mmCIF file of C-alpha atoms in Angstrom:
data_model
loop_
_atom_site.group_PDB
_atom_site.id
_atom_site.type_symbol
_atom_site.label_atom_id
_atom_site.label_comp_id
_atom_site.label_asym_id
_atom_site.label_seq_id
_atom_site.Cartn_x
_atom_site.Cartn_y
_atom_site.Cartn_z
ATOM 1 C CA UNK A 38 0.000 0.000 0.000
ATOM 2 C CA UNK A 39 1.299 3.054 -1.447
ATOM 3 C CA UNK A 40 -0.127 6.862 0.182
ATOM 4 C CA UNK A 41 1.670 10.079 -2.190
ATOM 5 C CA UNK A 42 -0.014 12.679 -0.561
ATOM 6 C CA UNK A 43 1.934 15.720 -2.523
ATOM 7 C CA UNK A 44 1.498 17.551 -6.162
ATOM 8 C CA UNK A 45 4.852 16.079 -7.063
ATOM 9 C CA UNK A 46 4.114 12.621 -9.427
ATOM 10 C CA UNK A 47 7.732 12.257 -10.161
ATOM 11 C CA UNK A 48 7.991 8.912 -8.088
ATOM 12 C CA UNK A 49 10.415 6.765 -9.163
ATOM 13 C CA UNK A 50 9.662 4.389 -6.345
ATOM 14 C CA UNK A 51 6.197 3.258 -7.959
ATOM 15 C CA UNK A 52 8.636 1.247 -10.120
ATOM 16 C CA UNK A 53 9.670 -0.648 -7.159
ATOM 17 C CA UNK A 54 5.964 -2.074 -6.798
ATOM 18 C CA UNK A 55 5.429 -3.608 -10.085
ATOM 19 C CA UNK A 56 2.535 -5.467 -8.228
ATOM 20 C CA UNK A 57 0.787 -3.146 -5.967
ATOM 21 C CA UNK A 58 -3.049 -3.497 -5.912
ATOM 22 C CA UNK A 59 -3.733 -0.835 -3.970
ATOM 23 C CA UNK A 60 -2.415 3.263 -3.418
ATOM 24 C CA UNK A 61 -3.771 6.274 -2.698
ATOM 25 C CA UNK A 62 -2.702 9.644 -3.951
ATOM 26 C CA UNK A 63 -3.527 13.339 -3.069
ATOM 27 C CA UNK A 64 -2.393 15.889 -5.182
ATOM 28 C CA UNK A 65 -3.951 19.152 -5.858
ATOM 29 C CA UNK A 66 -4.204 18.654 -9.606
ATOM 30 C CA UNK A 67 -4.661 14.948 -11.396
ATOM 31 C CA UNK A 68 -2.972 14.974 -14.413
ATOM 32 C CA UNK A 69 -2.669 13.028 -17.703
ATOM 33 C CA UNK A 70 0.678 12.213 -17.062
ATOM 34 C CA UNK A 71 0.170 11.214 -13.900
ATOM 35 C CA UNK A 72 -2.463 8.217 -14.737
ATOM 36 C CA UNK A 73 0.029 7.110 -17.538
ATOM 37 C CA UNK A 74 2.792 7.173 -14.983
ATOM 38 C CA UNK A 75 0.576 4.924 -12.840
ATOM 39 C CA UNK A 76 -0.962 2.808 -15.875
ATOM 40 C CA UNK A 77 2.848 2.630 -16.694
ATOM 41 C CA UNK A 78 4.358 1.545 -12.628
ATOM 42 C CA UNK A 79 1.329 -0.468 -11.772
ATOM 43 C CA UNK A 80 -0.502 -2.279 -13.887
ATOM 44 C CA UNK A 81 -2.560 -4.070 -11.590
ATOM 45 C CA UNK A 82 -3.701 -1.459 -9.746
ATOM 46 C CA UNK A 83 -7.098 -2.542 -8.404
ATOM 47 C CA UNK A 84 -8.068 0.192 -6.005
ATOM 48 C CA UNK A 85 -7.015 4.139 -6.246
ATOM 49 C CA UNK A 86 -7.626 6.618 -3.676
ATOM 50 C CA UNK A 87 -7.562 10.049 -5.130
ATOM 51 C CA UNK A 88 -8.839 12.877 -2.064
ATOM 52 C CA UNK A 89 -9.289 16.753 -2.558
ATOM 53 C CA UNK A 90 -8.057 16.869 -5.908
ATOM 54 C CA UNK A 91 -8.890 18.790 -9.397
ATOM 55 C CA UNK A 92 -8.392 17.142 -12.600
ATOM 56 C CA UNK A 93 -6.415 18.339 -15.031
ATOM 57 C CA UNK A 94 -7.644 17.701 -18.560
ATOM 58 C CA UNK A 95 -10.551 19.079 -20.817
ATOM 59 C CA UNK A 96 -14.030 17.905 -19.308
ATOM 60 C CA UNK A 97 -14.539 16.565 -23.146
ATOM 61 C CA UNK A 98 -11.283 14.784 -23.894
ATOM 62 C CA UNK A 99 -11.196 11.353 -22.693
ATOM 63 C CA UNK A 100 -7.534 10.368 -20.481
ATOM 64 C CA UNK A 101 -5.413 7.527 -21.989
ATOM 65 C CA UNK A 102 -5.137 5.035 -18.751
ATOM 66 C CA UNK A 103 -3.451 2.101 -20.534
ATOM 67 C CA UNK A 104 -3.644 -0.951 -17.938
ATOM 68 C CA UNK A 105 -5.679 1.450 -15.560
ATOM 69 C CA UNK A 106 -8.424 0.719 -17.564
ATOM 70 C CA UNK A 107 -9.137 -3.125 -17.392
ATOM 71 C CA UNK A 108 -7.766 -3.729 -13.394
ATOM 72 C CA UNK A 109 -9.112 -0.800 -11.519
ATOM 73 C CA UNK A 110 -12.243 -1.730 -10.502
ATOM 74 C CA UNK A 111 -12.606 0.815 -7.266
ATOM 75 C CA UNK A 112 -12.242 4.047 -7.637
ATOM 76 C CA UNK A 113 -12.412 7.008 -4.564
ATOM 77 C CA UNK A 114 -12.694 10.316 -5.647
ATOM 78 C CA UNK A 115 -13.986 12.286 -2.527
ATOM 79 C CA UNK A 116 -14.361 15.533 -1.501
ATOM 80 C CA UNK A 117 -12.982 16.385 -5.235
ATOM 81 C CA UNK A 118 -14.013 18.893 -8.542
ATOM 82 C CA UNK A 119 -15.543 16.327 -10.537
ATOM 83 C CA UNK A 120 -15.385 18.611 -13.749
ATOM 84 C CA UNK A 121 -13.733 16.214 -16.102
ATOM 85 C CA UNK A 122 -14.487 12.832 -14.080
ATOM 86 C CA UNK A 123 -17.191 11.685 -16.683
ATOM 87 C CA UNK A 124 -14.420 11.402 -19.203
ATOM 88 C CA UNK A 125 -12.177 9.835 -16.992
ATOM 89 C CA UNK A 126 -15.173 7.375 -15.669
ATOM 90 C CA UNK A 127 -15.482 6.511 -19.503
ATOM 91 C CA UNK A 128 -11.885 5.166 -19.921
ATOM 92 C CA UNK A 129 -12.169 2.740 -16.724
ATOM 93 C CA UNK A 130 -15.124 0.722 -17.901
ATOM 94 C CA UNK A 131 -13.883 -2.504 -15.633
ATOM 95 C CA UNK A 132 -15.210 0.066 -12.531
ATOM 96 C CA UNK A 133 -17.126 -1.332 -10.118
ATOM 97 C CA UNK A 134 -17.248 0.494 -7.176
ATOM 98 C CA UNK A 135 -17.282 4.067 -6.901
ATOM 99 C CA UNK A 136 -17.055 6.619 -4.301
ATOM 100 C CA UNK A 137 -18.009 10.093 -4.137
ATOM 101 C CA UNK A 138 -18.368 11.295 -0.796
ATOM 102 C CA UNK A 139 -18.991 14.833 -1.137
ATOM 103 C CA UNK A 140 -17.867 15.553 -4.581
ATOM 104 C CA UNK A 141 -20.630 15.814 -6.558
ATOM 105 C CA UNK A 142 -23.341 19.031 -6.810
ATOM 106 C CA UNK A 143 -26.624 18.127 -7.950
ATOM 107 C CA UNK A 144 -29.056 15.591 -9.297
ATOM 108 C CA UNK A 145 -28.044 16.471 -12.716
ATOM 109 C CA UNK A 146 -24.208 16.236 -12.446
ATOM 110 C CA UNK A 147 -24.934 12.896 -10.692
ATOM 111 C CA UNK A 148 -26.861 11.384 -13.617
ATOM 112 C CA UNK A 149 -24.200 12.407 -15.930
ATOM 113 C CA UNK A 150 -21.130 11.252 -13.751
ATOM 114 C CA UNK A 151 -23.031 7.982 -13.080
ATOM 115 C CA UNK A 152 -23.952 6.962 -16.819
ATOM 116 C CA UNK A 153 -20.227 6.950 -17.570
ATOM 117 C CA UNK A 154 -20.505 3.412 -15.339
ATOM 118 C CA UNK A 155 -21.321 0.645 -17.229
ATOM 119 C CA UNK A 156 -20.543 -1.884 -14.513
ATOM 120 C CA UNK A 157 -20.806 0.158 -11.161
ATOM 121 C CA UNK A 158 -22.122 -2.241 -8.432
ATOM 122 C CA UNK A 159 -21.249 0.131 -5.306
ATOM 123 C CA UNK A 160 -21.661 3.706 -4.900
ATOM 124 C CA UNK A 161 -21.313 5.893 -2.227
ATOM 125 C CA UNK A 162 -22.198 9.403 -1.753
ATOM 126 C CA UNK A 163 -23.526 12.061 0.574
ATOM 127 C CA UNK A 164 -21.693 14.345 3.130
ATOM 128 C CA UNK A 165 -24.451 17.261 2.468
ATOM 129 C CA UNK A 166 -27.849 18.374 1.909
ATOM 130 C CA UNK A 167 -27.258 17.895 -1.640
ATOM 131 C CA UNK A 168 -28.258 13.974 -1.519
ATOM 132 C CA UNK A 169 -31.857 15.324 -1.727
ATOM 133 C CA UNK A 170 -35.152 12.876 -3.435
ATOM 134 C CA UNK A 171 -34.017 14.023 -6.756
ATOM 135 C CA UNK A 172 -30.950 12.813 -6.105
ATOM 136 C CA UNK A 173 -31.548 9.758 -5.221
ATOM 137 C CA UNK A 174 -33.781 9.007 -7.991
ATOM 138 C CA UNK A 175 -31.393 10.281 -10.447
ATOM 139 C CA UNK A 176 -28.767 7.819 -8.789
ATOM 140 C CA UNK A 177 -31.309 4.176 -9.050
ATOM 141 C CA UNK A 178 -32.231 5.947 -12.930
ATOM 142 C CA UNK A 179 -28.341 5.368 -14.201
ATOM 143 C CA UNK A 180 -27.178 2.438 -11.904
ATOM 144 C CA UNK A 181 -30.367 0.062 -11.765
ATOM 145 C CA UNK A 182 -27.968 -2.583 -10.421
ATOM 146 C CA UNK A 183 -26.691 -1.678 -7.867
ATOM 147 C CA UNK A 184 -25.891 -4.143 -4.842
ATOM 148 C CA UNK A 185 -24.482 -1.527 -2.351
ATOM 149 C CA UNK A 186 -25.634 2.364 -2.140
ATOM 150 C CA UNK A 187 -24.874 4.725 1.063
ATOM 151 C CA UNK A 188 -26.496 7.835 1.492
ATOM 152 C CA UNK A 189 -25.538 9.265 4.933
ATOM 153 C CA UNK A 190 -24.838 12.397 5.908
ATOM 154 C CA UNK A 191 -28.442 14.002 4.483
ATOM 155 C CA UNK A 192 -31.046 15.559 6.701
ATOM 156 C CA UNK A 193 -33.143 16.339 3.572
ATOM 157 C CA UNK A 194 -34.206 12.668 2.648
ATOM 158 C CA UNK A 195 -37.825 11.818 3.131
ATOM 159 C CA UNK A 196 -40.306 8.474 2.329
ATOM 160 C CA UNK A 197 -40.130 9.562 -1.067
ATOM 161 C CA UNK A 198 -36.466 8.617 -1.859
ATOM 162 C CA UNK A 199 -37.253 5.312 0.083
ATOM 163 C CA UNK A 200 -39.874 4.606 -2.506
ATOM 164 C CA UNK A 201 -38.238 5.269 -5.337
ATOM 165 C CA UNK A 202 -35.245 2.902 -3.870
ATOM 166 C CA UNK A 203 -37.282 -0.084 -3.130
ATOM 167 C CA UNK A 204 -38.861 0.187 -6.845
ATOM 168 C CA UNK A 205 -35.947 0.932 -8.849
ATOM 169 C CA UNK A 206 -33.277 -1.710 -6.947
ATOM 170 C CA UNK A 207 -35.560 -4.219 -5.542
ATOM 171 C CA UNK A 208 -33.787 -6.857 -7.806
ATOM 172 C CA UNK A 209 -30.303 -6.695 -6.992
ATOM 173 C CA UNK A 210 -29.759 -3.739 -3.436
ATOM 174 C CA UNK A 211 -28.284 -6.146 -1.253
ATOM 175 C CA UNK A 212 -26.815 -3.318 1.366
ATOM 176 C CA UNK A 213 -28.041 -0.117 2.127
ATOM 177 C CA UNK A 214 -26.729 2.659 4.818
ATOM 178 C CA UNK A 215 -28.143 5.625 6.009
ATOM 179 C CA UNK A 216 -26.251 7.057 9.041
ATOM 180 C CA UNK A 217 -27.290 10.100 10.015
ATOM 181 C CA UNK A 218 -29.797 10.368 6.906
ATOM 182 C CA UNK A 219 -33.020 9.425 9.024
ATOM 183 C CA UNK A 220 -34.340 13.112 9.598
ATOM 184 C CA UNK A 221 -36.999 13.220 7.195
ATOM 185 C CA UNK A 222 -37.477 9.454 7.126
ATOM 186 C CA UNK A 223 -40.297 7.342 8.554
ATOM 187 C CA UNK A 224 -40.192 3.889 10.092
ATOM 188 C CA UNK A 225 -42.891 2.216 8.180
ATOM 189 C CA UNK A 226 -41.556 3.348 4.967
ATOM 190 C CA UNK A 227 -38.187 1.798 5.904
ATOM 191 C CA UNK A 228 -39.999 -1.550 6.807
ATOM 192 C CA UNK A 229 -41.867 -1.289 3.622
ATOM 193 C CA UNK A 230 -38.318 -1.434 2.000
ATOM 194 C CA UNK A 231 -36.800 -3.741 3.391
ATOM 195 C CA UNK A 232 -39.806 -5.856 2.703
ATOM 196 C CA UNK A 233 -39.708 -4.821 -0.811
ATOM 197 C CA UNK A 234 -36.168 -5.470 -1.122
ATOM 198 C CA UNK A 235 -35.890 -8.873 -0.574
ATOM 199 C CA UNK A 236 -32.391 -9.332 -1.356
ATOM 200 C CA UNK A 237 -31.206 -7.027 1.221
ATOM 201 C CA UNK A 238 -29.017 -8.558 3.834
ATOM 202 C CA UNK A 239 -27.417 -5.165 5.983
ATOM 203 C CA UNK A 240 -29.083 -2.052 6.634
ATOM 204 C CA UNK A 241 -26.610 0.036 8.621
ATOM 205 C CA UNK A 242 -27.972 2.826 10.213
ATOM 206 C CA UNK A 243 -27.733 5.180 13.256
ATOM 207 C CA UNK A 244 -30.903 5.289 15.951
ATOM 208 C CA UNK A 245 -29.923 8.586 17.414
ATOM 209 C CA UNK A 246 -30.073 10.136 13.982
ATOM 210 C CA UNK A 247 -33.579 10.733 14.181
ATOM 211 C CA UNK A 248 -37.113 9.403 12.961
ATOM 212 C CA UNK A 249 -39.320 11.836 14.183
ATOM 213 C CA UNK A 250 -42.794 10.602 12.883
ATOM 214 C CA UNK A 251 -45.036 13.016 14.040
ATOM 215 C CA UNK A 252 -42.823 12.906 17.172
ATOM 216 C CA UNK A 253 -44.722 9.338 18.314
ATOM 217 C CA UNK A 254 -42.234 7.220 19.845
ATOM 218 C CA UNK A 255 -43.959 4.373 18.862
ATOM 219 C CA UNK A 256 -43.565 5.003 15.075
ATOM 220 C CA UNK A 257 -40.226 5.506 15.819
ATOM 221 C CA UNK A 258 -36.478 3.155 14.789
ATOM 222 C CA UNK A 259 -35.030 2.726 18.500
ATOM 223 C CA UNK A 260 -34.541 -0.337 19.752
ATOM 224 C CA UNK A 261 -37.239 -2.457 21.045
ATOM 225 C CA UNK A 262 -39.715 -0.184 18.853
ATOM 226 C CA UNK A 263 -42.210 -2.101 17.047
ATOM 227 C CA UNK A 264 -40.484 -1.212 13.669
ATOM 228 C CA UNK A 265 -37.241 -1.445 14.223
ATOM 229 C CA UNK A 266 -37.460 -5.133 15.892
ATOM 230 C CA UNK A 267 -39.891 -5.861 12.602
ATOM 231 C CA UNK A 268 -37.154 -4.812 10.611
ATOM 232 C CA UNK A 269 -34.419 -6.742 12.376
ATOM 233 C CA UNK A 270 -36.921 -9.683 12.323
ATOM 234 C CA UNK A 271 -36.726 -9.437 8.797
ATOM 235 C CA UNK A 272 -33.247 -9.370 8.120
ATOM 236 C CA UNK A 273 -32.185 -12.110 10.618
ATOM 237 C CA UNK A 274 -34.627 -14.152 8.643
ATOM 238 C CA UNK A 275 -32.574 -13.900 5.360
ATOM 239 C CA UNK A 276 -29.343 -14.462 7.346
ATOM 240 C CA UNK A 277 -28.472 -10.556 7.190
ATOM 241 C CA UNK A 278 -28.581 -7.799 10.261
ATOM 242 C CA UNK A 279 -29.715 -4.413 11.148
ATOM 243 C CA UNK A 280 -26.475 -2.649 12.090
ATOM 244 C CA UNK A 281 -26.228 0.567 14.328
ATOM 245 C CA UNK A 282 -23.500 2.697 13.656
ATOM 246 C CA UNK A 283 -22.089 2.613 17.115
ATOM 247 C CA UNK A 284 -21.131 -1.430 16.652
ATOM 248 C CA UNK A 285 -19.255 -0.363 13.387
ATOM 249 C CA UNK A 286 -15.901 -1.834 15.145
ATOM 250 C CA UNK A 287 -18.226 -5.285 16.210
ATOM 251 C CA UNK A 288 -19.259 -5.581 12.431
ATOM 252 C CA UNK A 289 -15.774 -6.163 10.928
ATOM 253 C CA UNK A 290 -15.506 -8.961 13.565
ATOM 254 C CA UNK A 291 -19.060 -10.344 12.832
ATOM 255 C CA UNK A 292 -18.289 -10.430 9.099
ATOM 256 C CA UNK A 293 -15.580 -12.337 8.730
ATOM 257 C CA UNK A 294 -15.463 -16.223 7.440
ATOM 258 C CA UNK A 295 -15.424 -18.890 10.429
ATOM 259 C CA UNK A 296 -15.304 -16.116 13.297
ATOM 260 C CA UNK A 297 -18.013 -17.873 15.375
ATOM 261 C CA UNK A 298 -15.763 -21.617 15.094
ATOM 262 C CA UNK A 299 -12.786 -19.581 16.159
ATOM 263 C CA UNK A 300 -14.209 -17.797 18.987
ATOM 264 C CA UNK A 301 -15.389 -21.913 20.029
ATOM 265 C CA UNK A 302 -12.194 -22.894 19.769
ATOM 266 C CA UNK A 303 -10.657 -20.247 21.881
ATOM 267 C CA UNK A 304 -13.800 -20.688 24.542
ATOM 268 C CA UNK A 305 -12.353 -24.679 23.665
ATOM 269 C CA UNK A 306 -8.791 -23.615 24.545
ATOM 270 C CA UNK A 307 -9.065 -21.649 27.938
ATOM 271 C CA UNK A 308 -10.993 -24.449 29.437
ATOM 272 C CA UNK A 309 -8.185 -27.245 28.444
ATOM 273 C CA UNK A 310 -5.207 -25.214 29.815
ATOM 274 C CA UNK A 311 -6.755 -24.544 32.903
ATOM 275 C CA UNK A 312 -3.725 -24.791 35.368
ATOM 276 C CA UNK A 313 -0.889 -23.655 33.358
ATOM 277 C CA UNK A 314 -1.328 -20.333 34.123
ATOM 278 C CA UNK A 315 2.363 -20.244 34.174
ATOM 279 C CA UNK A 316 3.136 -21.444 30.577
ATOM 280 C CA UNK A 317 0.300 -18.814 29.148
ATOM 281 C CA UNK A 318 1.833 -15.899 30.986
ATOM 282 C CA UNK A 319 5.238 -17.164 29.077
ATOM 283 C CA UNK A 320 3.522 -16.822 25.613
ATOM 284 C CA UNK A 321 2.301 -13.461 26.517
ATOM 285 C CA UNK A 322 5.702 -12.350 27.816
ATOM 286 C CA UNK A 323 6.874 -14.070 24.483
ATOM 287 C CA UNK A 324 3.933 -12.622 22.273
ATOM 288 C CA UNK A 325 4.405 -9.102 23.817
ATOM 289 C CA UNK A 326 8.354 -9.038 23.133
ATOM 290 C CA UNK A 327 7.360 -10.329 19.693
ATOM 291 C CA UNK A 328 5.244 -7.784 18.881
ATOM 292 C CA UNK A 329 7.319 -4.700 20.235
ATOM 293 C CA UNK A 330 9.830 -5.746 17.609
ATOM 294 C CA UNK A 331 8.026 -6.041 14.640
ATOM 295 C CA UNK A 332 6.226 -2.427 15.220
ATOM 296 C CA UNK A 333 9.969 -1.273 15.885
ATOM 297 C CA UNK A 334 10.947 -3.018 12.296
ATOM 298 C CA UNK A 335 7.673 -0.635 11.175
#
């Protein structure tokens, strides 16, 4: 993993990492040259990372990307001028996965950054008032397949944009968040999705964040509310999980292959070396020393 946070691209030690997957890069203006010079160092680049940056071509020439454009498949382009990224969008049509947290302007610039994405699977956007119903509908009107959207950061949503979600990606939205997007929202018309949508697994979303139906309590997405346990009823039932915000550090643990058999064989573990309490605080000793020298080597 490779992080060139500067406007300098004159890196010859890209050329040391013939194989890297994965790199971010920050400069204040993306150049041609620069996506050659990383077509040209890294050709199988599978993940870029380009933050607060302005590119640096004609909004109707399309950039040469060379290998860029069959292995990079996720692309982050946040809180960025996306004058020009349709063009660039154009030339990377193995994309799958897209991020533009706080980049874009309106509804319309959306639909035309969006239809440059043949293959776009994930999307994520918000960070302002922007993300508005119009928004939203423009988003499920150029990406009807998408399997991952998150809209958070909004307080201008309302049951509207929920509708319009549930009819336009009912056949393939598989995870959906909306932290601190839940304002405007009600929590019938989030059941009614998630009913709708039945291939949606995760809903990820913050109970603090609001839900103020008419300011009844019982019409409300906290915990133990009729709608919210409906809704995690739901999910559970197609092996999925309503997901507060707060447990985001529990989730990465909860999602990973076989965690549940290795948390048994721990649980297995303590209870067999019961009475060597002497040999387990050697390992530690021997773990921590361990440890201590690889973040040194770091």
């Amino acid at each position: 993993h490779v992080v060139v946070s500067s406007t300098d691209f004159d890196h010859e030690q890209l050329g040391l990492f013939p194989n890297l997957e994965e790199a971010q890069f920050w400069p204040d203006l993306l150049e041609q040259a620069h996506l050659e010079h990383i077509s040209r160092c890294c050709p199988r680049l599978s993940t870029l990372d380009v933050n607060s940056t302005t590119l640096g071509w004609a909004t109707d020439s399309t950039p040469f990307c060379a290998s860029l454009s069959t292995s990079l498949q996720t692309l982050l382009f946040t809180e960025s001028s996306v004058a020009g990224l349709p063009a660039l969008l154009q030339a990377l049509p193995s994309l799958t996965s897209l991020d533009l947290w706080h980049s874009l302007e309106g509804a319309v610039q959306a639909a035309e950054v969006l239809n440059s994405c043949p293959k776009l699977r994930e999307l994520k956007v918000g960070g302002s008032e922007i993300v508005d119903d119009d928004f939203v509908s423009a988003i499920c009107a150029a990406q009807p397949a998408l399997e991952t959207l998150d809209i958070s950061n909004t307080n201008v949503l309302t049951d509207a944009a929920l509708f319009t979600i549930q009819q336009q990606l009912a056949a393939t939205l598989r995870r959906l968040t909306l932290v601190y997007a839940l304002k405007g929202l009600s929590a019938p018309a989030v059941l009614q999705l998630v009913e709708e949508c039945q291939h949606l697994t995760t809903l990820k979303l913050n109970e603090e964040g609001g839900f103020e139906y008419y300011g009844d309590r019982e019409f409300s997405l906290y915990p133990a509310q009729p709608h919210y346990v409906e809704i995690e009823s739901v999910l559970q039932h197609r092996g999925g999980k309503l997901v507060d915000v707060e447990d985001e550090d529990q989730i990465g643990d909860d999602d990973e292959d076989g965690s549940d058999a290795d948390e048994t064989d721990d649980e297995s573990g303590d209870e067999s070396d019961e009475g060597e309490s002497g040999s387990e605080d050697e390992d530690e000793m021997e773990s921590g020393e361990g440890e201590e020298s690889e973040d040194a080597i770091e």
